[in-house]
Coordinates of C-alpha atoms in Angstrom, one line a residue:
X91 CA 15.3 8.0 26.1
X92 CA 15.0 10.6 28.5
X93 CA 11.2 11.5 27.4
X94 CA 8.3 9.0 28.0
X95 CA 5.4 8.7 25.7
X96 CA 3.3 10.5 27.9
X97 CA 5.3 14.1 28.0
X98 CA 5.4 13.4 24.2
X99 CA 1.7 13.7 24.5
X100 CA 1.8 16.8 26.3
X101 CA 4.4 18.3 24.2
X102 CA 4.4 21.2 21.6
X103 CA 4.6 19.5 18.0
X104 CA 5.8 23.3 16.9
X105 CA 9.1 23.0 18.9
X106 CA 10.3 19.6 18.7
X107 CA 12.6 20.7 15.8
X108 CA 14.9 24.0 16.8
X109 CA 13.6 27.2 14.5
X110 CA 17.3 27.3 13.9
X111 CA 17.7 23.8 12.5
X112 CA 14.9 24.6 9.7
X113 CA 16.1 28.0 9.3
X114 CA 19.0 27.1 7.5
X115 CA 16.4 25.8 4.6
X116 CA 14.3 29.1 4.5
X117 CA 12.4 31.5 6.0
X118 CA 9.8 29.6 8.9
X119 CA 6.4 30.1 9.5
X120 CA 4.2 28.0 11.7
X121 CA 0.9 27.0 11.6
X122 CA -0.7 25.6 14.3
X123 CA -3.7 23.6 12.2
X124 CA -6.5 22.7 13.8
X125 CA -5.0 19.7 16.3
X126 CA -2.9 20.1 19.1
X127 CA -1.1 16.5 18.2
X128 CA 0.4 18.4 14.9
X129 CA 2.3 21.4 13.5
X130 CA 2.6 22.9 9.7
X131 CA 5.8 24.6 9.3
X132 CA 6.4 26.7 5.9
X133 CA 9.6 27.1 4.6
X134 CA 10.0 30.0 2.3
X135 CA 13.0 30.2 -0.2
X136 CA 14.3 33.4 -2.1
X137 CA 12.7 32.6 -5.3
X138 CA 8.9 32.3 -4.0
X139 CA 9.5 28.7 -3.4
X140 CA 8.4 26.7 -0.5
X141 CA 8.0 23.5 1.4
X142 CA 6.1 22.3 4.0
X143 CA 7.3 20.1 7.2
X144 CA 4.6 18.3 8.8
X145 CA 4.9 17.0 12.3
X146 CA 2.5 14.7 13.7
X147 CA 2.9 13.2 17.1
X148 CA 1.8 9.7 16.5
X149 CA 1.7 6.1 17.6
X150 CA 4.1 4.2 15.2
X151 CA 5.2 4.7 11.3
X152 CA 2.9 6.8 8.8
X153 CA 0.4 5.5 6.4
X154 CA 1.2 5.2 2.8
X155 CA -0.6 5.5 -0.1
X156 CA -1.7 2.0 -2.1
X157 CA 1.0 0.9 -4.1
X158 CA 3.6 2.8 -2.6
X159 CA 6.5 0.7 -0.9
X160 CA 6.0 0.4 3.3
X161 CA 8.4 2.5 5.3
X162 CA 11.8 1.1 5.9
X163 CA 13.1 1.2 9.2
X164 CA 16.7 2.4 9.5
X165 CA 19.1 2.6 13.1
X166 CA 20.0 6.5 13.5
X167 CA 22.6 7.1 16.7
X168 CA 20.4 4.2 18.6
X169 CA 16.9 5.2 17.4
X170 CA 14.9 3.5 14.8
X171 CA 13.6 5.8 12.0
X172 CA 11.2 5.0 9.6
X173 CA 11.8 6.4 6.2
X174 CA 9.7 6.7 3.0
X175 CA 9.8 8.6 -0.2
X176 CA 6.9 9.5 -2.4
X177 CA 6.1 11.7 -5.6
X178 CA 2.8 14.0 -5.5
X179 CA 0.3 12.7 -7.8
X180 CA -0.9 15.8 -9.4
X181 CA 2.3 17.9 -9.1
X182 CA 5.0 15.5 -9.0
X183 CA 6.8 17.6 -6.1
X184 CA 8.8 15.3 -3.9
X185 CA 7.7 14.5 -0.7
X186 CA 10.0 12.7 2.2
X187 CA 8.9 11.4 5.5
X188 CA 11.2 10.5 8.9
X189 CA 9.3 8.8 11.6
X190 CA 11.6 9.1 14.6
X191 CA 10.1 5.9 17.1
X192 CA 10.3 7.3 20.9
X193 CA 8.6 3.5 21.8
X194 CA 7.9 1.1 19.1
X195 CA 4.1 1.2 18.5
X196 CA 3.3 3.4 21.3
X197 CA 4.9 6.8 20.4
X198 CA 7.0 8.5 17.2
X199 CA 7.5 11.7 15.9
X200 CA 6.5 11.9 12.2
X201 CA 8.3 14.6 10.0
X202 CA 6.7 14.7 6.8
X203 CA 8.3 17.1 4.2
X204 CA 6.0 18.3 1.1
X205 CA 6.2 20.0 -2.1
X206 CA 9.6 20.1 -3.3
X207 CA 9.3 21.0 -6.9
X208 CA 13.2 20.3 -7.6
X209 CA 13.3 17.0 -5.7
X210 CA 16.7 17.8 -4.2
X211 CA 15.8 19.2 -1.2
X212 CA 13.1 17.2 1.1
X213 CA 14.9 14.3 2.0
X214 CA 18.0 16.1 3.3
X215 CA 15.2 18.6 5.1
X216 CA 13.7 15.7 6.8
X217 CA 16.8 13.8 7.8
X218 CA 18.2 17.2 9.2
X219 CA 15.2 17.5 11.3
X220 CA 15.0 13.9 12.5
X221 CA 18.3 14.1 13.9
X222 CA 17.2 17.5 15.6
X223 CA 14.1 15.5 16.9
X224 CA 16.8 12.5 18.1
X225 CA 18.8 15.0 19.9
X226 CA 15.7 16.2 22.0
X227 CA 14.2 12.9 22.7
X228 CA 17.7 12.0 24.3
X229 CA 18.3 15.0 25.6
X230 CA 15.3 14.9 27.7
X231 CA 14.4 18.7 27.3
X232 CA 11.1 18.5 25.4
X233 CA 9.1 21.6 25.1
X234 CA 6.0 21.2 27.1
X235 CA 2.8 22.8 25.0
X236 CA 1.7 24.0 28.4
X237 CA -2.1 23.0 28.1
X238 CA -4.9 24.5 30.3
X239 CA -5.9 21.5 33.0
X240 CA -9.3 21.4 31.4
X241 CA -8.4 21.7 28.0
X242 CA -9.7 19.0 25.5
X243 CA -5.3 18.6 24.9
X244 CA -5.5 16.6 28.2
X245 CA -8.6 14.4 26.7
X246 CA -9.3 10.9 25.1
X247 CA -11.6 11.4 22.4
X248 CA -12.5 7.7 22.6
X249 CA -13.8 7.9 26.3
X250 CA -16.8 10.2 25.0
X251 CA -18.8 7.2 23.0
X252 CA -19.9 3.8 24.6
X253 CA -19.7 1.1 22.3
X254 CA -23.7 0.7 22.8
X255 CA -23.8 3.9 21.6
X256 CA -21.5 3.3 18.6
X257 CA -23.5 0.5 17.5
X258 CA -26.4 2.9 16.6
X259 CA -24.7 3.7 13.6
X260 CA -25.2 1.2 10.7
X261 CA -22.5 -1.1 9.0
X262 CA -19.9 -0.4 11.4
X263 CA -18.2 -2.7 13.9
X264 CA -18.4 -0.7 17.2
X265 CA -15.9 -2.8 18.7
X266 CA -13.5 -1.8 15.9
X267 CA -12.0 1.2 17.8
X268 CA -9.1 3.5 16.1
X269 CA -7.2 5.9 18.6
X270 CA -4.7 8.6 17.7
X271 CA -1.9 8.7 19.9
X272 CA -2.7 12.4 21.5
X273 CA -6.4 11.4 22.1
X274 CA -7.5 14.3 19.5
X275 CA -9.5 11.7 17.8
X276 CA -11.1 8.7 17.4
X277 CA -13.2 6.5 14.8
X278 CA -15.3 3.2 15.4
X279 CA -15.5 1.2 12.5
X280 CA -12.8 2.0 9.5
X281 CA -11.0 5.3 10.1
X282 CA -11.5 6.2 6.1
X283 CA -14.1 8.1 4.4
X284 CA -14.6 5.9 2.0
X285 CA -16.1 3.2 4.6
X286 CA -19.1 3.7 7.2
X287 CA -17.9 5.0 10.7
X288 CA -18.7 7.5 13.5
X289 CA -15.9 9.6 14.8
X290 CA -15.3 12.2 17.7
X291 CA -12.7 15.1 17.0
X292 CA -10.7 17.6 19.0
X293 CA -10.2 20.6 17.4
X294 CA -9.0 24.3 17.5
X295 CA -10.6 26.7 15.0
X296 CA -10.2 30.2 14.4
X297 CA -13.7 30.5 12.6
X298 CA -17.4 30.7 13.3
X299 CA -19.0 27.2 13.5
X300 CA -20.2 26.4 9.6
X301 CA -23.7 24.7 9.3
X302 CA -27.0 25.1 10.6
X303 CA -27.0 26.8 13.9
X304 CA -28.1 24.8 16.9
X305 CA -27.8 24.4 21.1
X306 CA -26.0 21.3 22.5
X307 CA -25.5 21.4 26.4
X308 CA -26.0 24.7 26.6
X309 CA -23.3 25.5 24.2
X310 CA -23.4 26.9 20.8
X311 CA -23.0 24.3 17.7
X312 CA -23.7 23.7 14.3
X313 CA -25.1 20.6 11.8
X314 CA -22.8 20.2 9.0
X315 CA -23.7 17.5 6.2
X316 CA -21.3 16.9 3.6
X317 CA -22.2 15.3 0.3
X318 CA -20.6 12.2 -1.3
X319 CA -17.6 13.1 -3.5
X320 CA -16.7 10.5 -6.3
X321 CA -13.7 11.8 -6.2
X322 CA -12.2 14.2 -4.3
X323 CA -8.8 15.4 -5.7
X324 CA -7.1 15.0 -2.4
X325 CA -8.3 12.2 -0.5
X326 CA -10.1 9.9 -3.1
X327 CA -13.9 8.9 -3.0
X328 CA -16.4 9.4 0.2
X329 CA -19.4 8.8 1.5
X330 CA -21.7 11.2 3.0
X331 CA -21.2 12.6 6.3
X332 CA -22.8 15.0 8.8
X333 CA -21.5 16.0 12.2
X334 CA -22.2 18.2 14.8
X335 CA -19.6 20.4 16.1
X336 CA -19.8 22.2 19.4
X337 CA -17.8 25.2 21.0
X338 CA -15.9 23.9 24.4
X339 CA -14.2 27.0 25.5
X340 CA -11.1 28.8 25.0
X341 CA -7.9 27.4 23.5
X342 CA -4.6 28.2 24.5
X343 CA -1.9 29.0 25.2
X344 CA -0.2 27.2 22.1
X345 CA -3.6 27.9 20.3
X346 CA -4.2 31.6 22.0
X347 CA -7.1 32.9 20.7
X348 CA -8.8 29.9 19.1
X349 CA -11.6 28.1 20.3
X350 CA -11.7 24.3 21.2
X351 CA -14.6 22.2 19.5
X352 CA -15.8 18.7 19.7
X353 CA -17.1 17.3 16.6
X354 CA -19.1 14.2 16.7
X355 CA -19.9 13.0 12.8
X356 CA -21.3 9.7 11.3
X357 CA -20.3 9.0 7.5
X358 CA -22.0 6.0 5.6
X359 CA -24.4 5.2 3.2
X360 CA -27.6 6.1 5.2
X361 CA -29.9 9.5 4.0
X362 CA -29.1 12.8 5.1
X363 CA -31.8 12.7 7.6
X364 CA -30.6 9.5 9.0
X365 CA -26.7 10.7 9.4
X366 CA -27.5 14.1 11.0
X367 CA -30.2 12.3 13.2
X368 CA -27.5 10.4 14.5
X369 CA -24.7 12.9 15.0
X370 CA -27.4 14.9 17.0
X371 CA -28.4 12.1 19.4
X372 CA -24.5 11.1 20.2
X373 CA -23.3 14.6 20.7
X374 CA -24.9 15.2 23.8
X375 CA -24.2 12.0 24.6
X376 CA -20.5 12.9 24.3
X377 CA -20.8 16.5 25.6
X378 CA -22.0 15.0 29.0
X379 CA -18.8 13.3 29.6
X380 CA -16.6 15.9 29.6
X381 CA -15.4 17.7 32.2
X382 CA -17.5 20.3 34.0
X383 CA -16.7 23.9 34.8
X384 CA -16.1 25.4 31.3
X385 CA -17.8 28.1 29.4
X386 CA -21.3 27.1 28.6
X387 CA -22.0 24.1 31.4
X388 CA -24.8 24.0 33.0
X389 CA -25.2 23.9 36.9

């Protein structure tokens, strides 16, 4: 491979598949989502149908739902690609995933095609997209996202909380840490909404923060509580959680016009008061470890 994991981390996920390749399957529409390492691409057909091509820069094969078979490794043009297929539980639509491995257990490009009603195009689209990703990784022409030097895109969320601080959260093992390949999220304890954990997430948003307003380190912030959900239609049951979301600065250039946000969240069986108190206690500690010099920093 001509591309290194470090170069992939700084790539633009919306450009790792040539738009002309995707245009064979419909009109292409890009959605930057909320994370620098992800891109949601809609392919609109002439009959008002559409499928979603979700690109995620990650460390290995995608997780599969309980009961589904593990992804199958297949060698394509000398590159390992993990393949999996499934059907939507509510709609019955065909879903197809191809994870192109740059370096085993280190870096991969995940391509997930979702919402194929007829069920005849999902894997064709995924296979075509995977072939183009392989071409790009081998050629070395990876398109950089050109992140600003002080952007959250260049930072590691796991470095913002110490293990001793994570230990303040009840019922988690602070030594159990789950880091995202691009550094845009980190979980202490299980990375599941139905188990206690602590999370630090980097996001870029185009809407105002939701929740009770407050100020953290001189920055605009908000506290947001989410009650337990016995059966979320998309994600399953969840425990209560509380997060403190803090504005960090302007995003760009790939997410120009949006605001970078640091979110510190606590999930668990504890009371609302306990969860939100811990989130408000840990958020300033995380913010204090960010580089200085962005809007809102104190002299």
